[in-house]
Amino acid sequence: MSTVCKAIDLLGWLSEQRAEIGLAEFQRLTGRDKATTYRYLCALEESGLLEQNPDSRAYRMGPAVLRLAHVRETTVPRRAGAEQVLMQLADATSELAHASILQGSTLIPLADHCSTRHSARVVLSEPELPLHATASGLAVLAYADPALVKMAEKKIKRYTDNTTISKKALHEKLQSVRDIGFGVADQSYEEGVYGIGVPLFDPSNAVAGAVAVASVATRINEQKIIAIKQELIAAARLITHSWGGVVPDALDHLWCSSSTSLSSESNSLRESMA
Amino acid sequence: MSTVCKAIDLLGWLSEQRAEIGLAEFQRLTGRDKATTYRYLCALEESGLLEQNPDSRAYRMGPAVLRLAHVRETTVPRRAGAEQVLMQLADATSELAHASILQGSTLIPLADHCSTRHSARVVLSEPELPLHATASGLAVLAYADPALVKMAEKKIKRYTDNTTISKKALHEKLQSVRDIGFGVADQSYEEGVYGIGVPLFDPSNAVAGAVAVASVATRINEQKIIAIKQELIAAARLITHSWGGVVPDALDHLWCSSSTSLSSESNSLRESMA
DNA sequence: ACGTACTGTTTCATTAAATGAACCGATGTT
DNA sequence: AACATCGGTTCATTTAATGAAACAGTACGT
């Protein structure tokens, strides 16, 4: 590992909870020599990535990161971070992969990609994804602020025979999403379409959107679902990462344990990262 | 200069205008060896501070900066970046120094600090600073979106005999602010108070607030004004920097040329930076 | 088909920079 | 007074960064 990486890694110890870290604490955290750590801190401070609290002499995040983040936000649209992941996801699952973004209380399609393998396939042409009826929507609601669930309740509407239309049923559904870590929509939005979705997160650890795979319902089976979930986990990790977010611990554990029980083969996304 | 700094400095070449930079271009920009530059880029990419556009193979800002910026935003309030600068500013000028922050269309006091040297001094206790009547407000308006000026026009109100109350006079006043680089309020808000202010900027290069010095009008004179302006420039640079912003070129040149014509002595803020 | 410019590697001798143990001075605690 | 902890510094040693060169592969235009 290069010196540069070792130094930059110090920044990773700072968080919302741990706003400031002193020299001695950094030393303990990293296990590195004190003088070395000190020089790293000085270098980072010189670059503006860190700054020293003049009172406590501890180090906190510096102003330079604000400029860098602004450049990132204005030059790299969230769409870009999702698109090629979706391509791989669509390829790996041979289905329609799509990502959506939560803007206020509406879930808006951001990008999608369709495998060319099947002649019969799902196409996406909605301006908005209903939160209570789609896999993406359920994935979002399950990890969103309770206020958003309230909003979604008000907009409940029947789309198919399978659509969840009672508040109680919706809450049970959301609890099951939290239990298994996936949102599932078995023809609850469109007849003949089976969707599996997972939430995406932003830097504030809030839900920012979802990524999902929509299949033709007659083509789905248990084995296929397992494979799709596996790919979805990898895709969600990549997109969340590209958006500067982190997968919450609870969900992360859920995903980890499910992937061990799932087949460890044919994860094209994970392979492509190496 | 440490390796760490040299590597991190590469990030500084990326901007809103220059979203992506390739290896060869980085090499030209920095004048460093190609292999070295390449190793830097790899290290930054490994840290997530950079990412490579898979299409163009050029490097762009990475997702990690979003997380870092979020930590900065949530753990270091803007107030913290202003406070000690204000202390020094108040000390150096022996007057009341205050910073304000633009929230929507209202300019709200953020922090202030008062020199203890004089017994007669200005105190600040307003919940809001009128844009058309205060030095801070004029400084903000002069560099703000025209829409904000329109809003300010609607809220024009007389405070003293010196208050600018016509739109035409306000526009002329704003032009003079742009010409000299300072907002001046000679008893236009409060009788007996002479204010000089300059705007502050955020990472998007938009006006984010102002920093100003308010003096007892009878104590002010040409030499004192020169000294205050000098100190204000330094203070505004520091606070803007702490907020992740940059002083716009036009204003920067204005300040540079004025500071050469001003006395180069007794700039306590600049000295304290070294 | 050819030349050119680009990215991305690797090799290797040279050199500059990173390293870590010990130390300093200040502050605070028992 | 003794001791611990903290931020920061020093310096001989060593390790890692450096840069020149060479090479592979790709894309573009003549």
Coordinates of C-alpha atoms (C1' of nucleotides) in Angstrom, one line a residue:
Chain A
M1 CA 0.0 0.0 0.0
S2 CA 1.4 3.3 -1.0
T3 CA 2.2 6.1 1.4
V4 CA -0.5 8.2 -0.3
C5 CA -3.2 5.6 0.4
K6 CA -2.1 5.1 4.0
A7 CA -2.3 8.9 4.6
I8 CA -5.7 9.3 2.9
D9 CA -7.0 6.4 4.9
L10 CA -6.8 8.5 8.0
L11 CA -9.7 10.5 6.7
G12 CA -11.8 7.4 6.8
W13 CA -11.7 7.4 10.6
L14 CA -13.6 10.6 10.8
S15 CA -17.3 10.4 10.7
E16 CA -20.5 12.1 11.7
Q17 CA -20.1 10.5 15.1
R18 CA -16.4 11.1 15.4
A19 CA -16.0 14.6 14.3
E20 CA -12.4 15.1 15.7
I21 CA -9.5 12.8 16.3
G22 CA -6.3 13.8 18.0
L23 CA -2.8 12.6 17.1
A24 CA -2.6 10.0 19.9
E25 CA -6.0 8.5 19.0
F26 CA -5.1 8.3 15.3
Q27 CA -2.0 6.5 16.3
R28 CA -3.9 4.0 18.4
L29 CA -6.5 3.5 15.6
T30 CA -4.1 2.9 12.9
G31 CA -1.4 1.2 14.9
R32 CA 1.2 3.2 13.0
D33 CA 4.1 5.1 14.5
K34 CA 3.3 8.4 16.0
A35 CA 5.8 10.5 14.0
T36 CA 4.6 8.9 10.8
T37 CA 1.0 9.6 11.7
Y38 CA 1.8 13.1 12.6
R39 CA 3.5 13.7 9.2
Y40 CA 0.4 12.2 7.4
L41 CA -1.8 14.6 9.4
C42 CA 0.4 17.5 8.5
A43 CA 0.3 16.6 4.8
L44 CA -3.5 16.3 4.8
E45 CA -3.8 19.6 6.6
E46 CA -1.5 21.2 4.1
S47 CA -3.8 19.9 1.4
G48 CA -6.9 21.2 3.2
L49 CA -8.4 17.8 3.5
L50 CA -8.0 18.1 7.3
E51 CA -7.9 21.0 9.6
Q52 CA -6.9 21.3 13.2
N53 CA -9.3 22.5 15.8
P54 CA -7.3 25.3 17.4
D55 CA -8.9 24.7 20.7
S56 CA -8.6 20.9 21.1
R57 CA -5.7 20.5 18.7
A58 CA -7.5 17.6 17.3
Y59 CA -8.0 17.1 13.6
R60 CA -11.3 17.4 11.8
M61 CA -12.4 17.3 8.1
G62 CA -11.0 20.2 6.2
P63 CA -12.7 22.7 3.8
A64 CA -11.1 21.3 0.7
V65 CA -13.4 18.3 0.7
L66 CA -16.4 20.7 0.1
R67 CA -14.9 21.9 -3.2
L68 CA -14.0 18.4 -4.3
A69 CA -17.5 17.2 -3.5
H70 CA -19.0 20.1 -5.5
V71 CA -16.9 19.2 -8.5
R72 CA -18.0 15.6 -8.2
E73 CA -21.7 16.5 -7.8
T74 CA -21.7 18.9 -10.8
T75 CA -19.5 16.8 -13.1
V76 CA -20.5 13.2 -12.4
P77 CA -24.3 12.7 -12.6
R78 CA -25.7 9.9 -10.4
R79 CA -26.9 8.4 -13.6
A80 CA -23.4 7.8 -14.8
G81 CA -22.6 5.8 -11.6
A82 CA -25.6 3.6 -12.2
E83 CA -25.6 2.9 -15.9
Q84 CA -22.8 0.5 -16.4
V85 CA -23.7 -1.4 -13.3
L86 CA -27.2 -1.8 -14.7
M87 CA -25.7 -3.1 -18.0
Q88 CA -23.9 -5.8 -16.1
L89 CA -26.8 -6.5 -14.0
A90 CA -29.1 -6.9 -17.0
D91 CA -26.5 -9.1 -18.7
A92 CA -26.0 -11.3 -15.7
T93 CA -29.7 -11.8 -15.0
S94 CA -30.9 -11.7 -18.6
E95 CA -33.7 -9.4 -17.5
L96 CA -34.6 -5.8 -17.2
A97 CA -32.4 -4.0 -14.6
H98 CA -33.4 -0.5 -13.6
A99 CA -32.4 2.1 -11.0
S100 CA -34.6 4.8 -9.6
I101 CA -34.0 7.9 -7.5
L102 CA -36.0 9.2 -4.6
Q103 CA -36.9 12.9 -5.2
G104 CA -39.0 14.2 -2.3
S105 CA -41.7 11.6 -2.0
T106 CA -41.7 10.3 -5.6
L107 CA -39.5 7.5 -6.9
I108 CA -38.3 8.4 -10.4
P109 CA -36.7 6.0 -12.9
L110 CA -33.1 7.1 -13.5
A111 CA -31.8 4.5 -15.9
D112 CA -32.5 1.0 -17.1
H113 CA -30.9 -1.6 -19.2
C114 CA -32.3 -4.6 -20.8
S115 CA -30.8 -7.9 -21.6
T116 CA -31.1 -8.9 -25.3
R117 CA -31.2 -12.6 -24.5
H118 CA -35.0 -13.1 -24.3
S119 CA -37.5 -12.0 -26.9
A120 CA -40.2 -11.6 -24.3
R121 CA -39.1 -8.9 -21.9
V122 CA -40.2 -6.2 -19.6
V123 CA -40.0 -2.7 -20.7
L124 CA -40.1 0.4 -18.5
S125 CA -41.9 3.5 -19.5
E126 CA -43.4 5.0 -16.3
P127 CA -42.7 8.5 -15.2
E128 CA -43.0 7.5 -11.6
L129 CA -42.8 4.2 -9.6
P130 CA -45.6 3.8 -7.0
L131 CA -44.0 3.2 -3.6
H132 CA -46.5 0.6 -2.3
A133 CA -46.7 -1.5 -5.4
T134 CA -43.2 -1.9 -6.9
A135 CA -40.2 -3.8 -5.7
S136 CA -38.1 -0.7 -5.8
G137 CA -40.8 1.3 -3.9
L138 CA -41.0 -1.3 -1.2
A139 CA -37.3 -1.5 -0.8
V140 CA -37.2 2.3 -0.4
L141 CA -40.1 2.5 2.0
A142 CA -38.6 -0.3 4.2
Y143 CA -35.6 1.8 4.9
A144 CA -37.0 5.3 4.6
D145 CA -38.2 7.8 7.1
P146 CA -41.6 6.9 8.6
A147 CA -42.9 10.2 7.2
L148 CA -42.4 8.8 3.7
V149 CA -44.4 5.7 4.6
K150 CA -47.3 8.0 5.7
M151 CA -47.1 9.8 2.3
A152 CA -47.1 6.5 0.5
E153 CA -50.1 5.3 2.4
K154 CA -52.1 8.3 1.2
K155 CA -51.3 7.5 -2.4
I156 CA -52.2 3.8 -2.2
K157 CA -53.9 2.7 -5.4
R158 CA -54.9 -0.6 -6.9
Y159 CA -52.9 -1.6 -10.0
T160 CA -53.6 -5.4 -10.2
D161 CA -55.3 -8.1 -8.1
N162 CA -52.0 -8.5 -6.2
T163 CA -51.6 -4.9 -5.3
T164 CA -51.3 -4.3 -1.5
I165 CA -54.1 -1.8 -0.7
S166 CA -54.4 -1.8 3.0
K167 CA -52.1 0.1 5.4
K168 CA -51.8 -3.0 7.6
A169 CA -50.8 -5.2 4.8
L170 CA -48.3 -2.6 3.6
H171 CA -46.7 -2.5 7.0
E172 CA -46.4 -6.2 7.2
K173 CA -44.9 -6.2 3.7
L174 CA -42.3 -3.6 4.7
Q175 CA -41.4 -5.6 7.8
S176 CA -40.8 -8.6 5.6
V177 CA -38.6 -6.5 3.4
R178 CA -36.6 -5.5 6.4
D179 CA -36.4 -9.2 7.5
I180 CA -35.2 -10.6 4.2
G181 CA -33.4 -7.5 2.8
F182 CA -35.3 -7.4 -0.5
G183 CA -38.4 -5.8 -1.9
V184 CA -40.5 -8.2 -3.9
A185 CA -43.4 -7.3 -6.2
D186 CA -45.1 -10.3 -7.6
Q187 CA -47.4 -8.9 -10.2
S188 CA -48.5 -6.2 -7.8
Y189 CA -47.9 -3.4 -10.2
E190 CA -48.2 -5.0 -13.6
E191 CA -49.7 -8.4 -14.5
G192 CA -47.0 -10.8 -15.5
V193 CA -44.1 -8.9 -14.0
Y194 CA -42.1 -10.1 -11.1
G195 CA -39.8 -7.6 -9.5
I196 CA -37.0 -7.8 -6.9
G197 CA -35.5 -4.6 -5.6
V198 CA -33.0 -3.3 -3.0
P199 CA -32.5 0.2 -1.7
L200 CA -29.7 2.6 -2.4
F201 CA -28.1 5.0 0.0
D202 CA -26.5 8.5 -0.1
P203 CA -23.7 10.0 2.0
S204 CA -26.1 10.8 4.9
N205 CA -27.1 7.2 5.1
A206 CA -30.6 8.0 4.0
V207 CA -32.4 6.0 1.3
A208 CA -31.6 7.7 -2.1
G209 CA -33.2 5.3 -4.5
A210 CA -33.4 1.7 -5.5
V211 CA -32.1 -0.8 -8.0
A212 CA -34.3 -3.6 -9.2
V213 CA -34.7 -6.4 -11.6
A214 CA -38.0 -7.0 -13.4
S215 CA -38.7 -10.4 -14.9
V216 CA -41.4 -12.0 -16.8
A217 CA -43.4 -13.8 -14.1
T218 CA -43.7 -17.1 -16.0
R219 CA -40.0 -17.3 -16.4
I220 CA -39.2 -16.9 -12.7
N221 CA -38.3 -19.7 -10.3
E222 CA -36.6 -20.2 -7.0
Q223 CA -33.2 -20.7 -8.5
K224 CA -33.5 -17.7 -10.7
I225 CA -34.6 -15.6 -7.7
I226 CA -31.5 -16.6 -5.8
A227 CA -29.3 -15.7 -8.7
I228 CA -31.0 -12.3 -9.1
K229 CA -30.7 -11.5 -5.4
Q230 CA -27.0 -12.3 -5.6
E231 CA -26.5 -9.9 -8.5
L232 CA -28.7 -7.2 -7.0
I233 CA -26.6 -7.2 -3.8
A234 CA -23.4 -6.5 -5.8
A235 CA -25.1 -3.9 -8.0
A236 CA -26.6 -2.1 -5.0
R237 CA -23.2 -2.0 -3.3
L238 CA -21.6 -0.5 -6.4
I239 CA -24.2 2.1 -7.1
T240 CA -24.5 3.1 -3.4
H241 CA -20.7 3.4 -3.3
S242 CA -20.7 5.5 -6.4
W243 CA -23.2 7.9 -4.8
G244 CA -20.9 8.3 -1.8
G245 CA -23.2 6.3 0.5
V246 CA -22.8 3.2 2.7
V247 CA -25.0 0.2 3.1
P248 CA -26.4 0.3 6.6
D249 CA -25.0 -2.3 8.9
A250 CA -28.3 -4.1 9.5
L251 CA -28.9 -4.6 5.8
D252 CA -25.3 -5.4 5.1
H253 CA -25.4 -8.3 7.5
L254 CA -28.6 -9.5 6.0
W255 CA -27.0 -9.5 2.6
C256 CA -23.9 -11.2 3.8
S257 CA -25.7 -14.0 5.4
S258 CA -28.0 -14.5 2.5
S259 CA -25.1 -14.6 0.0
T260 CA -23.3 -17.3 2.0
S261 CA -26.4 -19.5 1.8
L262 CA -26.8 -18.7 -1.9
S263 CA -24.7 -20.1 -4.6
S264 CA -21.3 -18.5 -4.6
E265 CA -20.9 -19.0 -8.3
S266 CA -21.8 -16.8 -11.3
N267 CA -21.6 -13.5 -9.7
S268 CA -20.4 -11.6 -12.7
L269 CA -20.5 -8.2 -11.0
R270 CA -18.2 -9.2 -8.2
E271 CA -15.8 -10.9 -10.7
S272 CA -15.7 -7.8 -12.8
M273 CA -14.5 -5.7 -9.9
A274 CA -11.3 -7.6 -9.5
Chain B
M1 CA 6.7 18.7 -0.3
S2 CA 5.6 15.3 0.8
T3 CA 4.5 12.6 -1.6
V4 CA 1.1 12.7 -0.1
C5 CA 0.6 16.4 -0.9
K6 CA 1.9 16.0 -4.4
A7 CA -0.6 13.2 -5.1
I8 CA -3.5 15.0 -3.5
D9 CA -2.7 18.2 -5.5
L10 CA -3.7 16.3 -8.6
L11 CA -7.3 16.6 -7.4
G12 CA -7.0 20.4 -7.6
W13 CA -6.7 20.3 -11.4
L14 CA -10.2 18.9 -11.7
S15 CA -13.0 21.5 -11.7
E16 CA -16.5 22.1 -12.8
Q17 CA -15.1 23.1 -16.2
R18 CA -12.5 20.3 -16.4
A19 CA -14.5 17.3 -15.3
E20 CA -12.0 14.7 -16.5
I21 CA -8.3 14.6 -17.0
G22 CA -6.2 11.8 -18.7
L23 CA -2.8 10.6 -17.7
A24 CA -1.0 12.5 -20.4
E25 CA -2.7 15.7 -19.6
F26 CA -2.0 15.3 -15.9
Q27 CA 1.6 14.8 -16.8
R28 CA 1.7 17.9 -18.8
L29 CA -0.1 20.0 -16.2
T30 CA 2.1 18.9 -13.3
G31 CA 5.4 18.6 -15.2
R32 CA 6.0 15.3 -13.3
D33 CA 7.2 12.0 -14.7
K34 CA 4.6 9.8 -16.3
A35 CA 5.2 6.7 -14.2
T36 CA 5.0 8.8 -11.0
T37 CA 1.8 10.5 -12.1
Y38 CA 0.4 7.2 -13.0
R39 CA 1.2 5.8 -9.5
Y40 CA -0.4 8.8 -7.9
L41 CA -3.5 8.4 -9.9
C42 CA -3.7 4.7 -9.0
A43 CA -3.3 5.5 -5.3
L44 CA -6.0 8.2 -5.5
E45 CA -8.3 5.8 -7.3
E46 CA -7.7 3.1 -4.7
S47 CA -8.7 5.6 -2.1
G48 CA -11.9 6.5 -4.0
L49 CA -10.9 10.1 -4.3
L50 CA -10.6 9.6 -8.1
E51 CA -12.4 7.2 -10.4
Q52 CA -11.7 6.3 -14.0
N53 CA -14.2 6.9 -16.7
P54 CA -14.4 3.5 -18.3
D55 CA -15.2 5.0 -21.7
S56 CA -12.6 7.7 -22.0
R57 CA -10.1 6.2 -19.5
A58 CA -9.7 9.7 -18.1
Y59 CA -9.9 10.4 -14.4
R60 CA -12.7 12.2 -12.6
M61 CA -13.6 13.0 -9.1
G62 CA -14.4 9.9 -7.1
P63 CA -17.3 9.0 -4.9
A64 CA -15.3 9.1 -1.6
V65 CA -15.3 12.9 -1.6
L66 CA -19.1 12.9 -1.2
R67 CA -18.8 11.0 2.1
L68 CA -16.0 13.3 3.3
A69 CA -17.9 16.4 2.4
H70 CA -20.9 15.1 4.3
V71 CA -18.8 14.5 7.4
R72 CA -17.4 18.0 7.0
E73 CA -20.9 19.6 6.6
T74 CA -22.4 17.8 9.6
T75 CA -19.5 18.1 12.0
V76 CA -18.0 21.5 11.3
P77 CA -20.6 24.2 11.4
R78 CA -20.0 27.3 9.2
R79 CA -20.0 29.3 12.4
A80 CA -16.8 27.5 13.6
G81 CA -14.9 28.6 10.5
A82 CA -15.9 32.2 11.0
E83 CA -15.6 32.7 14.7
Q84 CA -11.9 32.9 15.3
V85 CA -11.4 34.9 12.1
L86 CA -13.9 37.4 13.5
M87 CA -12.0 37.5 16.8
Q88 CA -8.8 38.5 15.0
L89 CA -10.7 40.9 12.8
A90 CA -12.2 42.6 15.8
D91 CA -8.9 42.8 17.5
A92 CA -7.1 44.2 14.5
T93 CA -9.6 46.8 13.8
S94 CA -10.7 47.5 17.4
E95 CA -14.3 47.4 16.2
L96 CA -17.2 45.1 15.9
A97 CA -16.7 42.4 13.4
H98 CA -19.5 40.2 12.3
A99 CA -20.3 37.5 9.8
S100 CA -23.7 36.7 8.3
I101 CA -25.1 34.0 6.2
L102 CA -27.5 34.2 3.3
Q103 CA -30.5 31.8 3.8
G104 CA -32.9 32.1 0.9
S105 CA -33.4 35.8 0.6
T106 CA -32.6 36.8 4.2
L107 CA -29.2 37.7 5.6
I108 CA -28.9 36.2 9.0
P109 CA -26.2 37.1 11.6
L110 CA -24.0 34.1 12.2
A111 CA -21.4 35.3 14.7
D112 CA -19.8 38.5 15.8
H113 CA -16.9 39.6 18.0
C114 CA -16.2 42.9 19.6
S115 CA -13.0 44.5 20.4
T116 CA -12.6 45.5 24.0
R117 CA -10.5 48.5 23.3
H118 CA -13.2 51.1 23.1
S119 CA -15.8 51.9 25.7
A120 CA -18.2 53.2 23.0
R121 CA -18.9 50.4 20.6
V122 CA -21.4 49.0 18.3
V123 CA -23.5 46.0 19.4
L124 CA -25.4 43.7 17.1
S125 CA -28.8 42.3 18.1
E126 CA -30.8 42.1 14.9
P127 CA -32.4 38.8 13.8
E128 CA -32.0 39.8 10.1
L129 CA -29.8 42.3 8.2
P130 CA -31.7 44.3 5.5
L131 CA -30.0 43.8 2.2
H132 CA -30.4 47.3 0.9
A133 CA -29.3 49.2 4.0
T134 CA -26.4 47.4 5.5
A135 CA -22.8 47.0 4.3
S136 CA -23.1 43.2 4.5
G137 CA -26.4 43.3 2.5
L138 CA -24.9 45.5 -0.2
A139 CA -21.9 43.3 -0.5
V140 CA -24.1 40.3 -0.9
L141 CA -26.5 41.9 -3.4
A142 CA -23.7 43.2 -5.5
Y143 CA -22.5 39.6 -6.2
A144 CA -25.8 37.8 -6.0
D145 CA -28.3 36.5 -8.5
P146 CA -30.4 39.4 -10.0
A147 CA -33.5 37.6 -8.6
L148 CA -32.2 38.4 -5.1
V149 CA -31.9 42.0 -6.0
K150 CA -35.5 42.0 -7.1
M151 CA -36.5 40.5 -3.8
A152 CA -34.5 43.1 -1.9
E153 CA -36.2 45.9 -3.9
K154 CA -39.5 44.8 -2.7
K155 CA -38.4 44.9 0.9
I156 CA -36.9 48.4 0.8
K157 CA -37.6 50.3 3.9
R158 CA -36.3 53.5 5.4
Y159 CA -34.2 53.2 8.6
T160 CA -32.4 56.5 8.7
D161 CA -32.0 59.7 6.7
N162 CA -29.2 58.0 4.8
T163 CA -31.1 54.8 3.8
T164 CA -31.2 54.2 0.1
I165 CA -34.9 53.9 -0.7
S166 CA -35.1 54.2 -4.5
K167 CA -34.4 51.2 -6.8
K168 CA -32.3 53.4 -9.0
A169 CA -30.1 54.6 -6.2
L170 CA -29.8 51.0 -5.0
H171 CA -28.6 49.8 -8.4
E172 CA -26.1 52.7 -8.5
K173 CA -24.9 51.7 -5.1
L174 CA -24.5 48.1 -6.1
Q175 CA -22.5 49.1 -9.1
S176 CA -20.2 51.1 -6.9
V177 CA -19.8 48.0 -4.7
R178 CA -18.7 46.0 -7.8
D179 CA -16.4 48.8 -8.7
I180 CA -14.5 49.1 -5.4
G181 CA -15.1 45.6 -4.1
F182 CA -16.6 46.7 -0.8
G183 CA -20.1 47.4 0.5
V184 CA -20.3 50.6 2.6
A185 CA -23.2 51.7 4.8
D186 CA -22.6 55.2 6.2
Q187 CA -25.3 55.4 8.8
S188 CA -27.9 54.0 6.4
Y189 CA -29.1 51.4 8.8
E190 CA -28.4 52.9 12.2
E191 CA -27.5 56.5 13.1
G192 CA -23.9 56.8 14.1
V193 CA -22.8 53.4 12.7
Y194 CA -20.4 53.2 9.7
G195 CA -20.2 49.7 8.2
I196 CA -17.8 48.2 5.6
G197 CA -18.6 44.7 4.3
V198 CA -17.4 42.1 1.8
P199 CA -19.2 39.0 0.4
L200 CA -18.4 35.4 1.2
F201 CA -18.7 32.5 -1.2
D202 CA -19.5 28.8 -1.1
P203 CA -18.2 25.9 -3.2
S204 CA -20.6 26.7 -6.1
N205 CA -19.1 30.2 -6.3
A206 CA -22.3 31.7 -5.2
V207 CA -22.6 34.3 -2.5
A208 CA -23.1 32.6 0.8
G209 CA -22.9 35.5 3.2
A210 CA -20.8 38.5 4.2
V211 CA -18.3 39.7 6.8
A212 CA -18.3 43.2 7.9
V213 CA -16.9 45.7 10.4
A214 CA -19.2 48.2 12.1
S215 CA -17.6 51.3 13.6
V216 CA -18.8 54.2 15.5
A217 CA -19.2 56.8 12.8
T218 CA -17.5 59.6 14.6
R219 CA -14.4 57.5 15.1
I220 CA -14.0 56.7 11.4
N221 CA -11.5 58.4 9.0
E222 CA -9.8 57.7 5.7
Q223 CA -6.8 55.9 7.2
K224 CA -9.0 53.8 9.4
I225 CA -11.1 52.8 6.4
I226 CA -8.0 51.7 4.6
A227 CA -6.9 49.6 7.5
I228 CA -10.3 48.0 7.9
K229 CA -10.6 47.1 4.2
Q230 CA -7.2 45.5 4.4
E231 CA -8.2 43.3 7.3
L232 CA -11.6 42.6 5.8
I233 CA -10.0 41.2 2.6
A234 CA -7.9 38.8 4.6
A235 CA -10.8 37.8 6.8
A236 CA -13.1 37.2 3.9
R237 CA -10.5 35.0 2.2
L238 CA -10.1 32.9 5.3
I239 CA -13.9 32.4 5.9
T240 CA -14.6 31.8 2.3
H241 CA -11.9 29.2 2.2
S242 CA -13.2 27.6 5.3
W243 CA -16.6 27.3 3.7
G244 CA -15.0 25.6 0.7
G245 CA -15.5 28.5 -1.6
V246 CA -13.3 30.6 -3.8
V247 CA -13.3 34.4 -4.2
P248 CA -14.3 35.1 -7.8
D249 CA -11.5 36.3 -10.0
A250 CA -13.0 39.8 -10.7
L251 CA -13.3 40.5 -7.0
D252 CA -9.9 38.9 -6.3
H253 CA -8.2 41.3 -8.7
L254 CA -10.0 44.2 -7.2
W255 CA -8.8 43.3 -3.7
C256 CA -5.3 42.6 -4.9
S257 CA -4.9 45.9 -6.6
S258 CA -6.5 47.8 -3.7
S259 CA -4.2 46.1 -1.2
T260 CA -1.1 47.1 -3.1
S261 CA -2.2 50.7 -3.0
L262 CA -3.1 50.3 0.7
S263 CA -0.5 50.2 3.4
S264 CA 1.1 46.8 3.5
E265 CA 1.6 47.0 7.2
S266 CA -0.3 45.9 10.2
N267 CA -2.2 43.1 8.6
S268 CA -2.5 40.9 11.7
L269 CA -4.6 38.3 9.9
R270 CA -2.1 37.7 7.2
E271 CA 0.7 37.5 9.7
S272 CA -1.1 35.0 11.8
M273 CA -1.5 32.7 8.9
A274 CA 2.2 32.1 8.5
Chain C
dA1 C1' -0.5 0.3 -44.2
dC2 C1' 1.8 3.6 -41.7
dG3 C1' 2.8 7.0 -38.3
dT4 C1' 1.3 9.2 -34.2
dA5 C1' -0.5 9.9 -29.8
dC6 C1' -2.4 7.8 -26.1
dT7 C1' -2.9 4.6 -21.7
dG8 C1' -0.9 1.4 -19.0
dT9 C1' 2.7 -1.6 -17.6
dT10 C1' 7.4 -3.3 -16.1
dT11 C1' 12.4 -2.9 -15.1
dC12 C1' 16.2 -0.9 -12.6
dA13 C1' 19.8 2.2 -10.8
dT14 C1' 19.6 6.4 -8.2
dT15 C1' 18.0 9.3 -4.8
dA16 C1' 15.0 11.3 -2.0
dA17 C1' 11.7 10.6 1.3
dA18 C1' 9.5 7.8 4.8
dT19 C1' 10.4 5.6 9.1
dG20 C1' 10.6 4.8 14.1
dA21 C1' 12.9 5.1 18.5
dA22 C1' 14.0 8.4 21.5
dC23 C1' 13.3 12.9 23.2
dC24 C1' 11.2 17.6 24.5
dG25 C1' 8.1 20.6 26.7
dA26 C1' 3.5 21.4 28.3
dT27 C1' -0.5 19.9 30.8
dG28 C1' -3.0 17.4 33.9
dT29 C1' -3.5 13.7 37.7
dT30 C1' -2.7 11.1 41.7
Chain D
dA1 C1' 6.8 15.2 43.5
dA2 C1' 6.1 11.6 40.6
dC3 C1' 3.8 10.1 36.7
dA4 C1' 1.1 9.8 32.6
dT5 C1' -0.6 11.7 28.4
dC6 C1' -0.5 14.8 24.9
dG7 C1' 1.3 17.3 20.6
dG8 C1' 5.3 17.9 18.4
dT9 C1' 10.5 17.3 17.0
dT10 C1' 15.1 15.1 16.0
dC11 C1' 18.1 12.2 13.5
dA12 C1' 20.4 8.0 11.8
dT13 C1' 18.7 4.2 9.1
dT14 C1' 16.3 2.1 5.6
dT15 C1' 12.7 1.8 2.6
dA16 C1' 10.0 3.4 -0.8
dA17 C1' 9.5 6.9 -4.4
dT18 C1' 11.5 8.4 -8.6
dG19 C1' 12.4 8.9 -13.5
dA20 C1' 14.3 7.2 -17.7
dA21 C1' 13.7 3.7 -20.9
dA22 C1' 11.5 0.2 -23.1
dC23 C1' 7.2 -2.4 -24.5
dA24 C1' 2.4 -3.7 -25.3
dG25 C1' -1.9 -2.4 -26.8
dT26 C1' -5.5 0.8 -28.7
dA27 C1' -7.5 4.4 -31.3
dC28 C1' -7.3 7.9 -34.9
dG29 C1' -6.1 10.1 -39.0
dT30 C1' -3.2 10.3 -43.4

